[in-house]
Coordinates of C-alpha atoms in Angstrom, one line a residue:
M223 CA 118.3 126.1 157.1
S224 CA 121.9 126.4 158.1
A225 CA 124.2 124.3 155.9
S226 CA 127.4 124.6 158.0
P227 CA 128.0 125.1 161.6
D228 CA 130.1 128.2 161.2
S229 CA 128.5 130.0 158.2
G230 CA 128.4 133.2 160.2
L231 CA 125.0 134.1 158.7
S232 CA 122.1 135.5 160.7
R233 CA 119.2 133.2 160.5
P234 CA 115.6 134.2 160.4
P235 CA 113.2 132.3 162.7
Q236 CA 112.9 128.7 161.6
T237 CA 109.1 128.8 161.9
T238 CA 108.8 131.7 159.5
R239 CA 111.1 130.1 157.0
R240 CA 109.5 126.7 157.2
R241 CA 106.0 128.3 156.7
Q242 CA 107.3 130.2 153.7
L243 CA 108.9 127.1 152.1
A244 CA 105.7 125.1 152.9
E245 CA 103.6 127.7 151.0
L246 CA 105.9 127.4 148.0
R247 CA 105.8 123.6 148.1
G248 CA 102.2 123.3 148.9
P249 CA 101.0 123.2 152.6
A250 CA 99.6 119.7 152.2
T251 CA 102.7 118.3 150.4
P252 CA 105.5 116.8 152.6
P253 CA 109.0 118.0 151.8
R254 CA 111.1 115.8 149.6
P255 CA 114.2 114.9 151.6
L256 CA 117.6 115.7 150.2
D257 CA 120.5 113.2 150.1
A258 CA 124.2 113.3 149.2
R259 CA 123.5 112.9 145.5
A260 CA 121.2 115.9 145.5
L261 CA 123.6 118.0 147.5
A262 CA 126.4 117.1 145.2
A263 CA 124.3 118.0 142.2
L264 CA 123.7 121.4 143.8
A265 CA 127.4 121.9 144.1
A266 CA 127.9 120.9 140.4
N267 CA 125.8 124.0 139.4
P268 CA 126.2 126.5 142.2
G269 CA 124.8 129.4 140.2
C270 CA 121.3 128.0 139.6
R271 CA 118.9 129.8 141.8
R272 CA 116.0 127.7 140.5
R273 CA 117.4 124.4 141.8
A274 CA 118.5 126.0 145.1
L275 CA 115.0 127.2 145.8
L276 CA 113.2 124.1 144.7
D277 CA 115.5 121.8 146.6
G278 CA 115.5 124.0 149.7
A279 CA 111.7 124.0 149.7
G280 CA 111.6 120.2 149.3
V281 CA 109.7 120.3 146.0
D282 CA 109.5 117.0 144.1
K283 CA 111.2 118.1 140.9
S284 CA 110.4 114.8 139.2
A285 CA 106.7 115.4 139.6
L286 CA 107.1 119.0 138.7
A287 CA 108.9 118.2 135.5
A288 CA 106.3 115.7 134.5
K289 CA 103.5 118.2 135.1
L290 CA 105.4 120.7 133.0
G291 CA 105.6 118.2 130.1
S292 CA 109.3 117.6 130.3
P293 CA 109.9 114.4 132.4
A294 CA 113.5 113.5 133.2
P295 CA 114.2 110.0 131.8
F296 CA 117.3 109.3 133.8
G297 CA 118.4 107.5 136.9
Q298 CA 120.4 104.5 137.9
S299 CA 119.5 101.3 136.1
Q300 CA 118.5 98.2 138.1
F301 CA 121.6 96.5 136.7
A302 CA 123.9 99.2 137.9
I303 CA 122.3 99.1 141.4
V304 CA 122.7 95.3 141.6
R305 CA 126.3 95.5 140.3
G306 CA 127.1 98.2 142.8
N307 CA 125.7 96.4 145.8
S308 CA 127.5 93.2 144.7
F309 CA 130.8 94.9 144.4
E310 CA 130.4 96.7 147.8
A311 CA 129.6 93.4 149.4
K312 CA 132.8 91.9 148.0
V313 CA 134.9 94.8 149.2
K314 CA 133.5 94.5 152.7
A315 CA 133.4 90.7 152.9
D316 CA 135.3 88.8 155.6
G317 CA 135.3 91.7 158.0
G318 CA 136.3 94.2 155.4
R319 CA 139.6 92.4 154.6
E320 CA 139.9 93.7 151.0
L321 CA 139.0 97.3 152.1
L322 CA 141.5 97.2 155.0
R323 CA 144.2 95.9 152.6
L324 CA 143.6 98.9 150.4
I325 CA 143.9 101.2 153.4
G326 CA 147.2 99.6 154.4
V327 CA 146.1 97.4 157.3
E328 CA 147.7 93.9 157.1
D329 CA 146.0 92.4 160.1
P330 CA 142.2 92.9 160.1
G331 CA 142.0 91.5 163.6
T332 CA 143.5 94.7 164.9
V333 CA 140.6 96.8 163.5
S334 CA 137.5 97.5 165.5
V335 CA 134.2 97.4 163.6
P336 CA 131.6 98.9 166.0
E337 CA 127.9 98.1 165.8
L338 CA 126.0 101.2 164.5
S339 CA 122.4 100.1 164.6
A340 CA 119.9 102.2 166.6
A341 CA 116.3 103.2 166.6
G342 CA 115.4 105.7 163.9
P343 CA 117.8 108.1 162.0
E344 CA 118.3 110.3 165.0
G345 CA 119.4 107.3 167.0
R346 CA 121.8 106.1 164.3
V347 CA 123.3 109.6 164.0
A348 CA 123.9 109.7 167.7
R349 CA 125.4 106.2 167.7
T350 CA 127.7 107.1 164.8
A351 CA 128.9 110.2 166.6
L352 CA 129.6 108.2 169.8
A353 CA 131.5 105.5 167.8
L354 CA 133.6 108.2 166.2
R355 CA 134.5 109.8 169.5
E356 CA 135.3 106.4 171.1
A357 CA 137.5 105.3 168.2
T358 CA 139.4 108.6 168.3
A359 CA 139.9 108.4 172.0
A360 CA 141.1 104.8 171.8
G361 CA 143.7 105.6 169.2
T362 CA 143.2 102.4 167.2
W363 CA 142.1 101.5 163.6
T364 CA 138.3 101.5 163.4
L365 CA 136.1 100.8 160.4
L366 CA 132.6 102.3 160.5
D367 CA 130.4 100.4 158.0
H368 CA 127.5 102.6 156.7
P369 CA 127.6 105.3 159.4
L370 CA 124.8 107.8 159.4
L371 CA 125.7 111.5 159.5
A372 CA 123.5 114.6 159.4
L373 CA 123.6 118.1 157.9
E374 CA 121.0 120.8 158.6
V375 CA 119.8 122.1 155.2
A376 CA 116.9 124.5 154.7
G377 CA 115.8 124.1 158.3
S378 CA 115.6 120.3 158.2
P379 CA 118.1 117.6 158.9
V380 CA 119.5 115.8 155.8
Y381 CA 120.7 112.2 156.7
L382 CA 123.8 111.0 154.8
E383 CA 125.1 107.5 154.7
P384 CA 128.7 107.1 153.3
D385 CA 129.8 103.6 152.4
A386 CA 132.4 103.6 155.1
V387 CA 134.5 105.9 157.4
V388 CA 138.0 104.8 158.6
V389 CA 139.4 106.2 161.8
R390 CA 143.2 106.0 162.0
P391 CA 145.2 105.7 165.2
D392 CA 146.3 109.3 164.9
G393 CA 142.7 110.6 165.0
G394 CA 142.3 111.1 161.3
W395 CA 138.9 110.3 159.7
T396 CA 138.7 109.3 156.1
V397 CA 135.6 108.8 153.9
V398 CA 135.5 105.7 151.8
E399 CA 133.4 105.8 148.6
I400 CA 132.8 102.5 146.8
K401 CA 131.8 102.7 143.1
S402 CA 131.2 100.0 140.5
F403 CA 132.6 101.9 137.5
P404 CA 136.0 100.5 136.5
M405 CA 139.5 102.0 137.1
V406 CA 141.5 101.1 134.0
D407 CA 145.3 101.4 134.2
G408 CA 144.9 103.3 137.4
A409 CA 142.5 105.9 136.0
A410 CA 138.7 106.0 135.8
D411 CA 136.2 108.1 133.8
A412 CA 136.8 111.7 134.8
S413 CA 133.1 112.7 134.9
K414 CA 132.3 109.7 137.1
V415 CA 135.2 110.5 139.4
G416 CA 134.1 114.1 139.6
A417 CA 130.6 113.1 140.6
A418 CA 131.9 110.7 143.2
A419 CA 134.2 113.4 144.6
R420 CA 131.3 115.9 144.9
Q421 CA 129.2 113.3 146.7
A422 CA 132.1 112.4 149.0
A423 CA 132.7 116.1 149.8
V424 CA 129.2 116.2 151.3
Y425 CA 130.2 113.4 153.6
V426 CA 133.4 115.3 154.5
L427 CA 131.3 118.4 155.5
A428 CA 129.0 116.3 157.6
L429 CA 131.9 114.6 159.4
E430 CA 133.5 118.0 160.1
R431 CA 130.5 118.8 162.2
V432 CA 131.2 115.8 164.5
A433 CA 134.9 116.4 164.4
A434 CA 134.4 120.0 165.7
V435 CA 133.2 118.6 169.0
T436 CA 135.6 115.6 169.2
E437 CA 138.9 116.2 170.8
G438 CA 141.9 115.0 168.7
A439 CA 139.8 114.4 165.6
R440 CA 140.6 115.7 162.1
V441 CA 138.8 115.0 158.9
A442 CA 141.0 114.2 155.8
Q443 CA 140.4 116.5 152.8
S444 CA 140.9 113.5 150.5
V445 CA 138.8 110.4 150.2
L446 CA 139.5 106.8 149.3
L447 CA 137.7 105.9 146.1
V448 CA 137.4 102.1 145.6
C449 CA 136.5 100.7 142.2
P450 CA 136.9 97.4 140.2
K451 CA 140.3 97.0 138.6
D452 CA 140.4 96.8 134.8
F453 CA 136.8 95.4 134.3
S454 CA 137.5 92.6 136.8
N455 CA 135.8 92.4 140.2
L456 CA 139.1 92.9 142.0
P457 CA 139.0 96.0 144.1
T458 CA 141.6 98.8 143.7
A459 CA 141.7 102.2 145.2
S460 CA 142.8 105.8 144.5
V461 CA 143.1 108.8 146.8
V462 CA 141.0 111.7 145.5
D463 CA 141.5 115.2 146.8
V464 CA 138.1 116.8 147.4
R465 CA 139.2 120.2 148.8
K466 CA 137.8 122.0 145.8
Q467 CA 134.5 120.1 145.8
R468 CA 134.2 120.6 149.5
S469 CA 134.6 124.4 149.1
V470 CA 132.1 124.6 146.3
T471 CA 129.6 122.4 148.1
R472 CA 129.9 124.5 151.3
R473 CA 129.3 127.7 149.3
Q474 CA 126.3 126.3 147.7
L475 CA 124.9 125.0 151.0
D476 CA 125.5 128.5 152.5
R477 CA 123.5 129.8 149.6
L478 CA 120.6 127.7 150.8
T479 CA 120.7 129.6 154.1
R480 CA 119.6 132.6 152.0
I481 CA 116.7 130.9 150.3
D482 CA 114.4 133.4 151.9
E483 CA 116.2 136.1 149.9
I484 CA 115.5 134.2 146.6
A485 CA 111.9 133.6 147.7
A486 CA 111.4 137.2 148.6
A487 CA 112.1 138.2 145.0
L488 CA 109.2 136.1 143.7
P489 CA 105.8 137.7 142.8
E490 CA 103.0 137.3 145.4
G491 CA 101.2 134.0 145.2
V492 CA 103.8 132.0 143.4
S493 CA 103.5 128.3 144.3
F494 CA 105.1 125.0 143.1
D495 CA 102.2 122.9 144.4
V496 CA 102.1 120.1 141.8
A497 CA 98.9 118.7 143.2
E498 CA 96.9 121.9 143.2
R499 CA 98.3 124.1 140.4
S500 CA 97.8 123.7 136.7
A501 CA 100.6 123.2 134.2
E502 CA 100.3 126.8 133.1
E503 CA 100.5 128.1 136.6
L504 CA 103.5 125.9 137.4
T505 CA 105.3 127.0 134.2
A506 CA 104.8 130.6 135.1
A507 CA 106.0 129.9 138.7
V508 CA 109.2 128.1 137.5
E509 CA 110.0 130.9 135.0
C510 CA 109.9 133.4 137.9
V511 CA 113.1 131.9 139.3
P512 CA 116.3 132.5 137.3
H513 CA 118.1 129.3 136.2
Q514 CA 121.6 128.5 134.9
Y515 CA 121.3 125.7 132.5
A516 CA 124.3 123.6 131.3
P517 CA 124.4 120.4 129.4
E518 CA 125.8 118.6 132.5
C519 CA 122.4 119.3 134.2
L520 CA 120.9 116.5 132.0
A521 CA 122.6 113.9 134.2
A522 CA 121.8 115.5 137.5
C523 CA 118.6 117.5 137.6
E524 CA 115.0 116.5 137.0
L525 CA 114.2 119.9 135.5
A526 CA 117.1 119.8 133.0
F527 CA 114.9 119.0 130.0
H528 CA 112.5 121.8 130.7
C529 CA 115.4 124.3 131.3
R530 CA 117.1 123.1 128.1
S531 CA 113.9 123.7 126.1
R532 CA 113.6 127.2 127.4
T533 CA 117.3 127.9 126.8
R534 CA 117.0 126.7 123.2
Q535 CA 113.8 128.8 122.7
A536 CA 115.8 131.9 123.8
D537 CA 118.7 130.9 121.5
A538 CA 121.0 131.2 124.5
V539 CA 124.6 130.1 124.2
E540 CA 124.3 128.2 127.5
T541 CA 123.1 125.2 125.4
L542 CA 126.7 125.0 124.1
G543 CA 128.2 124.4 127.6
R544 CA 129.8 126.5 130.3
S545 CA 133.3 126.6 128.8
V546 CA 132.0 127.9 125.5
R547 CA 129.7 130.4 127.3
G548 CA 132.7 131.7 129.2
E549 CA 134.7 132.3 126.1
L550 CA 132.0 134.2 124.3
G551 CA 131.9 137.2 126.7
G552 CA 129.0 139.5 125.9
L553 CA 127.7 137.4 123.1
T554 CA 124.7 135.8 124.7
T555 CA 122.8 134.2 121.8
V556 CA 123.8 131.8 119.0
A557 CA 122.5 134.3 116.4
A558 CA 124.8 137.0 117.8
V559 CA 127.7 134.6 117.7
L560 CA 127.1 133.7 114.1
A561 CA 126.6 137.3 113.1
A562 CA 129.9 138.2 114.8
A563 CA 131.7 135.4 113.0
R564 CA 130.4 136.7 109.6
G565 CA 131.5 140.2 110.4
E566 CA 127.9 141.5 110.5
E567 CA 127.9 142.5 114.1
G568 CA 130.3 142.9 117.0
D569 CA 133.3 145.0 117.9
P570 CA 136.4 143.8 116.0
A571 CA 138.5 144.8 119.1
D572 CA 136.5 142.3 121.2
P573 CA 138.7 139.2 121.7
A574 CA 135.7 136.9 121.4
V575 CA 134.6 138.5 118.1
A576 CA 138.2 138.5 116.7
A577 CA 138.6 134.8 117.6
L578 CA 135.2 133.9 115.9
R579 CA 136.2 135.7 112.7
R580 CA 139.6 134.1 112.7
A581 CA 138.0 130.7 113.2
R582 CA 135.6 131.3 110.4
A583 CA 138.4 132.4 108.0
L584 CA 140.4 129.3 108.9
R585 CA 137.3 127.1 108.2
E586 CA 136.7 128.7 104.8
E587 CA 140.4 128.3 103.9
A588 CA 140.3 124.6 104.9
L589 CA 137.1 124.0 102.9
S590 CA 138.5 125.8 99.9
E591 CA 141.7 123.8 100.0
A592 CA 139.7 120.5 100.4
G593 CA 137.5 121.5 97.4
A594 CA 140.5 122.3 95.3
R595 CA 142.1 118.9 96.0
A596 CA 138.9 117.1 95.2
C597 CA 138.8 118.8 91.8
R598 CA 142.2 117.6 90.8

């Protein structure tokens, strides 16, 4: 269940951990494999123990959410998938000429594009590692199209397939992420860029495992994001620094190495076996694990609608977003916030309470002035 090669954490026996996670998931239920999107979503909400445990145990959260009565109606549309595949094919056409142009290589004939096919995922991972070592030793431009990398998460390998990896003559390795959302006037939607950066950071971590045993190799802490330019189909690129996303992702993956600690805090007999447990039993099991809901979860987690419903029932301020929650300090419910703003509760010396009362006074003043102007 190690998430990084040098986490420095003591690891319990894999057989014990796997048996424990299998009991949580359901012994007859195969684990749902993680991918780069799932690991990136973990990094987007590192404080959520619920997601960490369920993903670490390989629970099918879509099936679990449906059984709980809160299915997640999100996912990539077929149109978006087709558009993405079409744009990637254009970027990589003619030996990757457009992609190489964006990298700064004028003559594609000088770039090596090794064959990475092999039998099974383990074979592809080994073939990718060999191609990376050979390219670094050769000291030439090399383009790896859809290499396969691996990270060990929750005791099992997670196979990751970036769009491309470029090996430079100086031994630098750069992840290339190709997305079909537009880059208008040199800038793209910040939320989409952030999601792409978190996903690319997972690939950077996986590459670092190979680089650690490859002489002369170093993995760039920035990635090349390739998008359509100004709603056209012409590729353009931007360098995105992923150091922050990499650090957050690594911390969250290290948290997965301590899943047994989260599981140890659960009551005896708790199970997330969707096939065998009733909706009431599953609801009770899910509620045993602390969660940290935020509106951003709606676009990234299958259980988000269930967690939002529970958060609303508790009148918790988390429904307003992380930034608002951080500003409110010890005020944990919407009712407490409103009472503090009205002067009914709260310490006037508390900066959050003082700010709320000041905001309420300004609002009343603005409404009063607006009403007076309307009566004229």
